[in-house]
XYZ file of C-alpha atoms in Angstrom:
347
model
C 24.991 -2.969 -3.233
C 21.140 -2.516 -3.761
C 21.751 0.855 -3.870
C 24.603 0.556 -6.650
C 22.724 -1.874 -8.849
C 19.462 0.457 -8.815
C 21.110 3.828 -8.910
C 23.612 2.597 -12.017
C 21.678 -0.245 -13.431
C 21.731 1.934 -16.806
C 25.456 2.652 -17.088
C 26.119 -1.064 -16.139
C 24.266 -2.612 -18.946
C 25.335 -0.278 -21.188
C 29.076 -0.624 -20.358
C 28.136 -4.487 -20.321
C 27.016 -4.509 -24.118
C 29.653 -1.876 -25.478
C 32.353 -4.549 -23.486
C 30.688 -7.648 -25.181
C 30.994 -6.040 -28.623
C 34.885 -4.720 -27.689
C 35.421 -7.871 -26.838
C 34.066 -9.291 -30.065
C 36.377 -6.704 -31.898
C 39.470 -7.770 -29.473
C 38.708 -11.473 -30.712
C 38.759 -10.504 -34.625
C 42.326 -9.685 -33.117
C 43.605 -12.122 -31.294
C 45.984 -14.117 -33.261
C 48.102 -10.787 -33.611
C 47.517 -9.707 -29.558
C 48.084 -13.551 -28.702
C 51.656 -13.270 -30.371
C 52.655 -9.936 -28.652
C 51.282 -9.837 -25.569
C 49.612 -13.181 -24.560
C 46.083 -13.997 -23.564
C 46.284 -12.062 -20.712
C 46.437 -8.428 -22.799
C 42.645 -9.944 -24.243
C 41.504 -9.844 -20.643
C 43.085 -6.492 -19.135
C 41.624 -4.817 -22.757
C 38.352 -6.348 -22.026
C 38.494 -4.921 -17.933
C 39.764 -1.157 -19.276
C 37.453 -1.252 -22.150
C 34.474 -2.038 -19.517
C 35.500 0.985 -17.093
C 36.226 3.474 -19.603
C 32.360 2.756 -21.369
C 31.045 2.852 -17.885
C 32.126 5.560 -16.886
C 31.570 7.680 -19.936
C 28.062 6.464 -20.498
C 27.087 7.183 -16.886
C 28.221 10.969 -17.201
C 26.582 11.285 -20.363
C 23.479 9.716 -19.410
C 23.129 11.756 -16.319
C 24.312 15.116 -18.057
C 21.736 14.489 -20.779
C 19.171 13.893 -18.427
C 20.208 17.054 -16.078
C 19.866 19.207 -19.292
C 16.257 18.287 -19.899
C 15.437 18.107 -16.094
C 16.759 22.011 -16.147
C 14.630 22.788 -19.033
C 12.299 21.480 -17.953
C 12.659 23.432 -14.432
C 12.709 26.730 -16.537
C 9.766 25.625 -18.479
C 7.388 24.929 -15.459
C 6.711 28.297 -13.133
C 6.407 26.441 -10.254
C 9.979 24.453 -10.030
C 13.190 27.288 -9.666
C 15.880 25.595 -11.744
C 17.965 27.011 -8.170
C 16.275 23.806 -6.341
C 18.052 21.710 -8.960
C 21.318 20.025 -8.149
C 23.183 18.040 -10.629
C 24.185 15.622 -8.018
C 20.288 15.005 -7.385
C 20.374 13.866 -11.337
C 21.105 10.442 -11.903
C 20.201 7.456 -14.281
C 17.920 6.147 -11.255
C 14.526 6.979 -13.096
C 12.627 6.234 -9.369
C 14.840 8.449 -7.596
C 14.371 11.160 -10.129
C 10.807 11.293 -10.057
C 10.727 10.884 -5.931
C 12.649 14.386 -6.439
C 10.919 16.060 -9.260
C 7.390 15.118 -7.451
C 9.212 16.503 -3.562
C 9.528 19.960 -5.392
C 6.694 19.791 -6.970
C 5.042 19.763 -4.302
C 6.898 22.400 -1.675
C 6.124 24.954 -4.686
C 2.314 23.928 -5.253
C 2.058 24.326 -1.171
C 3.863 27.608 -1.337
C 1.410 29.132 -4.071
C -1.549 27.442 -2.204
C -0.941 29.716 0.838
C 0.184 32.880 -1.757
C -3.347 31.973 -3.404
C -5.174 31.936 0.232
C -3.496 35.150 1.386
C -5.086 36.874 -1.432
C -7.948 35.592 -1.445
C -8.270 36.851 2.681
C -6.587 40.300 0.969
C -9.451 40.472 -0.998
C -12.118 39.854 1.198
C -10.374 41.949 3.804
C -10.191 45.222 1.517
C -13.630 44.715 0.633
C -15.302 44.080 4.092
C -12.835 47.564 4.845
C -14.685 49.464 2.336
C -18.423 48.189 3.437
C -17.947 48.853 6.764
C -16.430 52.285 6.075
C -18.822 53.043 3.205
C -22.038 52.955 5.299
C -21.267 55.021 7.962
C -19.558 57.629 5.571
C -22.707 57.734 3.213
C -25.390 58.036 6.964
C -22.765 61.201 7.575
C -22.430 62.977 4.442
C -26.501 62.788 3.827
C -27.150 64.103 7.132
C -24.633 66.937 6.300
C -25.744 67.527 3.045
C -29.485 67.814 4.360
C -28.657 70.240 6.687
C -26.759 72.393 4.140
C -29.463 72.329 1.550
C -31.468 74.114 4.134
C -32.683 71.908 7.047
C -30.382 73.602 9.373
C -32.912 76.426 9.872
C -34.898 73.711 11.684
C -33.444 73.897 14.994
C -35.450 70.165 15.820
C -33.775 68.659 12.557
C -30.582 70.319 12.784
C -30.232 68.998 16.701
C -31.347 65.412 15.282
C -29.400 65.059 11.965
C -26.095 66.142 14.071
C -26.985 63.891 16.734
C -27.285 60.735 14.182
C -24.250 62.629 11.743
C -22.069 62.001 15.322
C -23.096 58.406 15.456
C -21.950 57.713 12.013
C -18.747 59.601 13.028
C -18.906 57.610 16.433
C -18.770 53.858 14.023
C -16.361 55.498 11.942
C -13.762 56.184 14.436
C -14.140 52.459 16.872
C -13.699 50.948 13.158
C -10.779 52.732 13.082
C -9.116 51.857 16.360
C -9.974 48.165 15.775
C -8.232 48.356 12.883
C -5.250 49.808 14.570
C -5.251 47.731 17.504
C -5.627 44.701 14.939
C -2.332 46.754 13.565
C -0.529 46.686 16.465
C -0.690 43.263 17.884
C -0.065 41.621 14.927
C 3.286 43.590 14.754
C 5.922 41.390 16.034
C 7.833 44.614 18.085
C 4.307 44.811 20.344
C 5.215 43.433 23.128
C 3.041 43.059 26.208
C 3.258 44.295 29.415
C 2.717 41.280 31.865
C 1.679 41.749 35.320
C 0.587 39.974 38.114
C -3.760 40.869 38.933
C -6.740 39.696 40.056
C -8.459 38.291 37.232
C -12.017 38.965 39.666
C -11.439 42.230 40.203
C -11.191 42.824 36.146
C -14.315 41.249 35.516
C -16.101 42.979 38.814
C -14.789 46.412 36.705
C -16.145 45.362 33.482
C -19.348 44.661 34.981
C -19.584 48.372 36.891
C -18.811 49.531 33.289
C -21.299 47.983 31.141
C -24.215 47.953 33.855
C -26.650 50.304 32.147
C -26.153 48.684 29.018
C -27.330 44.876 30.294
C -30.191 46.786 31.927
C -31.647 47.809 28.697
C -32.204 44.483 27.934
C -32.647 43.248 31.564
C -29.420 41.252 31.245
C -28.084 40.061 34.727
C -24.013 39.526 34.937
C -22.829 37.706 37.477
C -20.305 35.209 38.613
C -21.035 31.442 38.456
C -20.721 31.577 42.742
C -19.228 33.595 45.144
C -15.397 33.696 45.454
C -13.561 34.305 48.515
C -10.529 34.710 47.412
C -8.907 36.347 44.879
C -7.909 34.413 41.563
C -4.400 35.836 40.820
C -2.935 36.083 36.782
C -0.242 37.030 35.168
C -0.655 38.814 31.709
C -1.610 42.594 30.231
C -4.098 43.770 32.491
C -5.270 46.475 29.395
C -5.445 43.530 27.228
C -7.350 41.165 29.091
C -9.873 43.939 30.173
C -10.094 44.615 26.777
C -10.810 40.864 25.626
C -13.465 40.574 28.517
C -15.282 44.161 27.354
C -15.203 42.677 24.077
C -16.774 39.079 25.050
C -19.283 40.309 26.777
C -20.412 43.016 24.939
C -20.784 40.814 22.609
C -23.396 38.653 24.821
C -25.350 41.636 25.966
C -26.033 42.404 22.149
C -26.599 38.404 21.537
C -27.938 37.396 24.516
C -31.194 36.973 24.985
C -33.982 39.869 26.646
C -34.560 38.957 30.380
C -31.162 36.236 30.164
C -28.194 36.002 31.736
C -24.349 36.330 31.242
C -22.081 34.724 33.359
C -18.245 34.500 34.215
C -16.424 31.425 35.931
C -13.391 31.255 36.996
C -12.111 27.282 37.012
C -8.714 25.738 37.301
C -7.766 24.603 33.586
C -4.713 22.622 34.839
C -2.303 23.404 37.633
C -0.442 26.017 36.145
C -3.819 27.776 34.093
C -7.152 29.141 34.992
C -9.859 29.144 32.597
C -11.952 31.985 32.373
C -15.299 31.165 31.137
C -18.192 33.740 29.625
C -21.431 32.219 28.609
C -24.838 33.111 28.045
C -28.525 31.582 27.232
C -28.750 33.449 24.531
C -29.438 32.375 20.995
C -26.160 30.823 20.348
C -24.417 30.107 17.144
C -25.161 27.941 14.104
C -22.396 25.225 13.805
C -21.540 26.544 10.340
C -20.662 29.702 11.400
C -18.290 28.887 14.214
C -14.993 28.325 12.352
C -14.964 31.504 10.862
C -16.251 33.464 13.860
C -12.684 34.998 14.984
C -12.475 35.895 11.103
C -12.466 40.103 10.783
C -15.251 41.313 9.951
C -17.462 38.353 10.023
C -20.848 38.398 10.959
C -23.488 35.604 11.390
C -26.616 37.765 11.026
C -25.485 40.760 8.832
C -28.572 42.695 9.588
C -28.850 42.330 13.284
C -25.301 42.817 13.358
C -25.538 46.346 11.748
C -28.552 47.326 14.158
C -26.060 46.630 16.946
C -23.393 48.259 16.517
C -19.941 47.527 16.740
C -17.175 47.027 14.453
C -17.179 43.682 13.493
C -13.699 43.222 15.058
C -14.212 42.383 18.388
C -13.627 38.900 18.625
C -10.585 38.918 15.731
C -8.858 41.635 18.188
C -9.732 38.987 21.351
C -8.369 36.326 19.690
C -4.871 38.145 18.325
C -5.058 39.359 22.037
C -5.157 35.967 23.389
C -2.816 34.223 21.096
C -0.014 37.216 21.773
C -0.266 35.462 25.338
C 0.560 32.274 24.035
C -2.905 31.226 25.488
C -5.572 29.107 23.902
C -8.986 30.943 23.305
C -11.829 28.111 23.119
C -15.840 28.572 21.950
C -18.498 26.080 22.556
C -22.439 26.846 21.106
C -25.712 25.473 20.913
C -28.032 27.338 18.681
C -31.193 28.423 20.481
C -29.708 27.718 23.839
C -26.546 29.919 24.169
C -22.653 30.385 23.869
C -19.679 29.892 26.060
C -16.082 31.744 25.221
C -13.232 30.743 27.452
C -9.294 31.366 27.646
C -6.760 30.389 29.661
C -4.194 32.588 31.582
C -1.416 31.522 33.800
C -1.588 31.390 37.066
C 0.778 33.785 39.252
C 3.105 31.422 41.679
């Protein structure tokens, strides 16, 4: 009943008054209704007469108010006159408004997230072009040097081809960033999952990027000795290639004379957490929600002087998250950074 009375409140008033006044009318009459058909044809008249105004002012009310609501759908970009149903149109003014404001505000979320995605377009195209733009412009001066005549030089032409294949060298791990970016963020990659030893990974990783800590007297080690192995399940290749990327990325940051170091801990019972941290300079709080972003960089300059693609830790974390796994970073500027992620544990 509370639902009637606020839902037709309108059309009952209305049909109220236009009664009253047919009644008045049926009154004027009633000395000649009286004689044919008895008080009782003054009361059924005043009943139909009550229906029949109800009823037509409710339809027109709500098809005069479903013909502006559409215009006014047609009018405003954001609302698709589609979303409109008549049936959603009534005399209820509150219930209206609830409905107008509900679409309202799906569309205004929809072209919030259009709006973002362009926005990251944007910036994504144009971080693509710097990044491809300064290796591109090192290569084509060294080339153009040695055309114009410094190729006779035998020292020059050995050097400029030496620093022409380094620009070439950027060019192409830009490139298969890129692509790998490509590839895992295609819904048909699938990964291969295996059962490994997550120690023996790291142990490999370590053999492989030995020289390079020693050039900065980096030590990498484990957080203690294990005895036994720590069996995962998940793509081998892709895990090697998220802890390559981690800590490259910490023999570049880390400190000179420092340390990087990988734990191995149980996250819950059915998850490890593998842990790399390092005392190096760590990370400004500011920067550390956008970190994963492509091409970000917290030090632009130092970045550059390093190396790298400026992808690494967007490809670990599309890596990570194509595991369903969680990939967690914790930093203290000027005493070091800690990236973890959890992989399941093989029963």
């Amino acid at each position: 009943m509370k639902k009637i009375k606020k839902t037709y409140r309108y059309a009952l008033w209305s049909a109220l008054y236009s009664t009253s006044i047919s009644v008045v009318i049926a009154l004027l009459s009633y000395f000649l209704l009286i004689n044919l058909l008895g008080i009782g044809a003054v009361i059924v008249f005043g009943i139909v007469m009550f229906v029949i105004s109800f009823l037509i002012i409710q339809y027109r009310a709500e098809h005069f108010i479903y013909q502006r609501v559409k215009k006014l759908y047609e009018d405003i970009s954001i609302l698709d006159v589609n979303d409109l149903e008549r049936k959603d149109v009534t005399t209820d003014a509150k219930a209206l408004t609830e409905s107008v404001q509900k679409y309202v505000e799906e569309r205004s979320k929809e072209i919030a997230v259009l709006t973002q995605r362009d926005s990251f377009r944007r910036d994504f195209l144009g971080n693509v072009a710097h990044e491809l733009k300064t290796p591109l412009f090192t290569v084509q001066g060294y080339i153009l040097t040695l055309i114009e005549g410094a190729a006779e030089d035998k020292e020059i032409r050995t050097k400029y081809l030496g620093r022409a294949n380094k620009g070439v060298e950027r060019l192409t791990s830009i490139i298969k960033d890129l692509d790998m970016i490509a590839k895992l963020e295609t819904e048909g990659m699938k990964m291969n999952i295996e059962t490994f030893n997550i120690l023996e990974v790291v142990q490999n990783v370590f053999d492989l990027f030995e020289m390079k800590a020693k050039k900065r007297n980096i030590t990498l080690m484990f957080d203690s000795l294990y005895e036994f192995p720590r069996f995962v399940k998940g793509d081998v290749e892709r895990i090697e290639q998220v802890l390559i990327n981690l800590i490259v990325n910490s023999i570049k940051y880390g400190k000179v004379d420092g340390v990087t170091t990988v734990s191995i801990e149980n996250y819950n019972s059915n998850k490890f957490l593998i842990k790399i941290s390092d005392n190096g300079e760590g990370i400004k709080e500011e920067h550390t929600s956008r970190l994963f972003e492509r091409f970000y960089r917290v030090d632009q300059s130092r970045s550059r002087e390093q190396g790298g693609s400026g992808l690494g830790l967007s490809i670990v974390k599309h890596i990570i998250e194509a595991h369903n796994e969680t990939i967690l970073l914790k930093s203290e500027f000027g005493k070091g950074s800690e990236f973890s992620f959890t992989l399941d544990k093989a029963m």
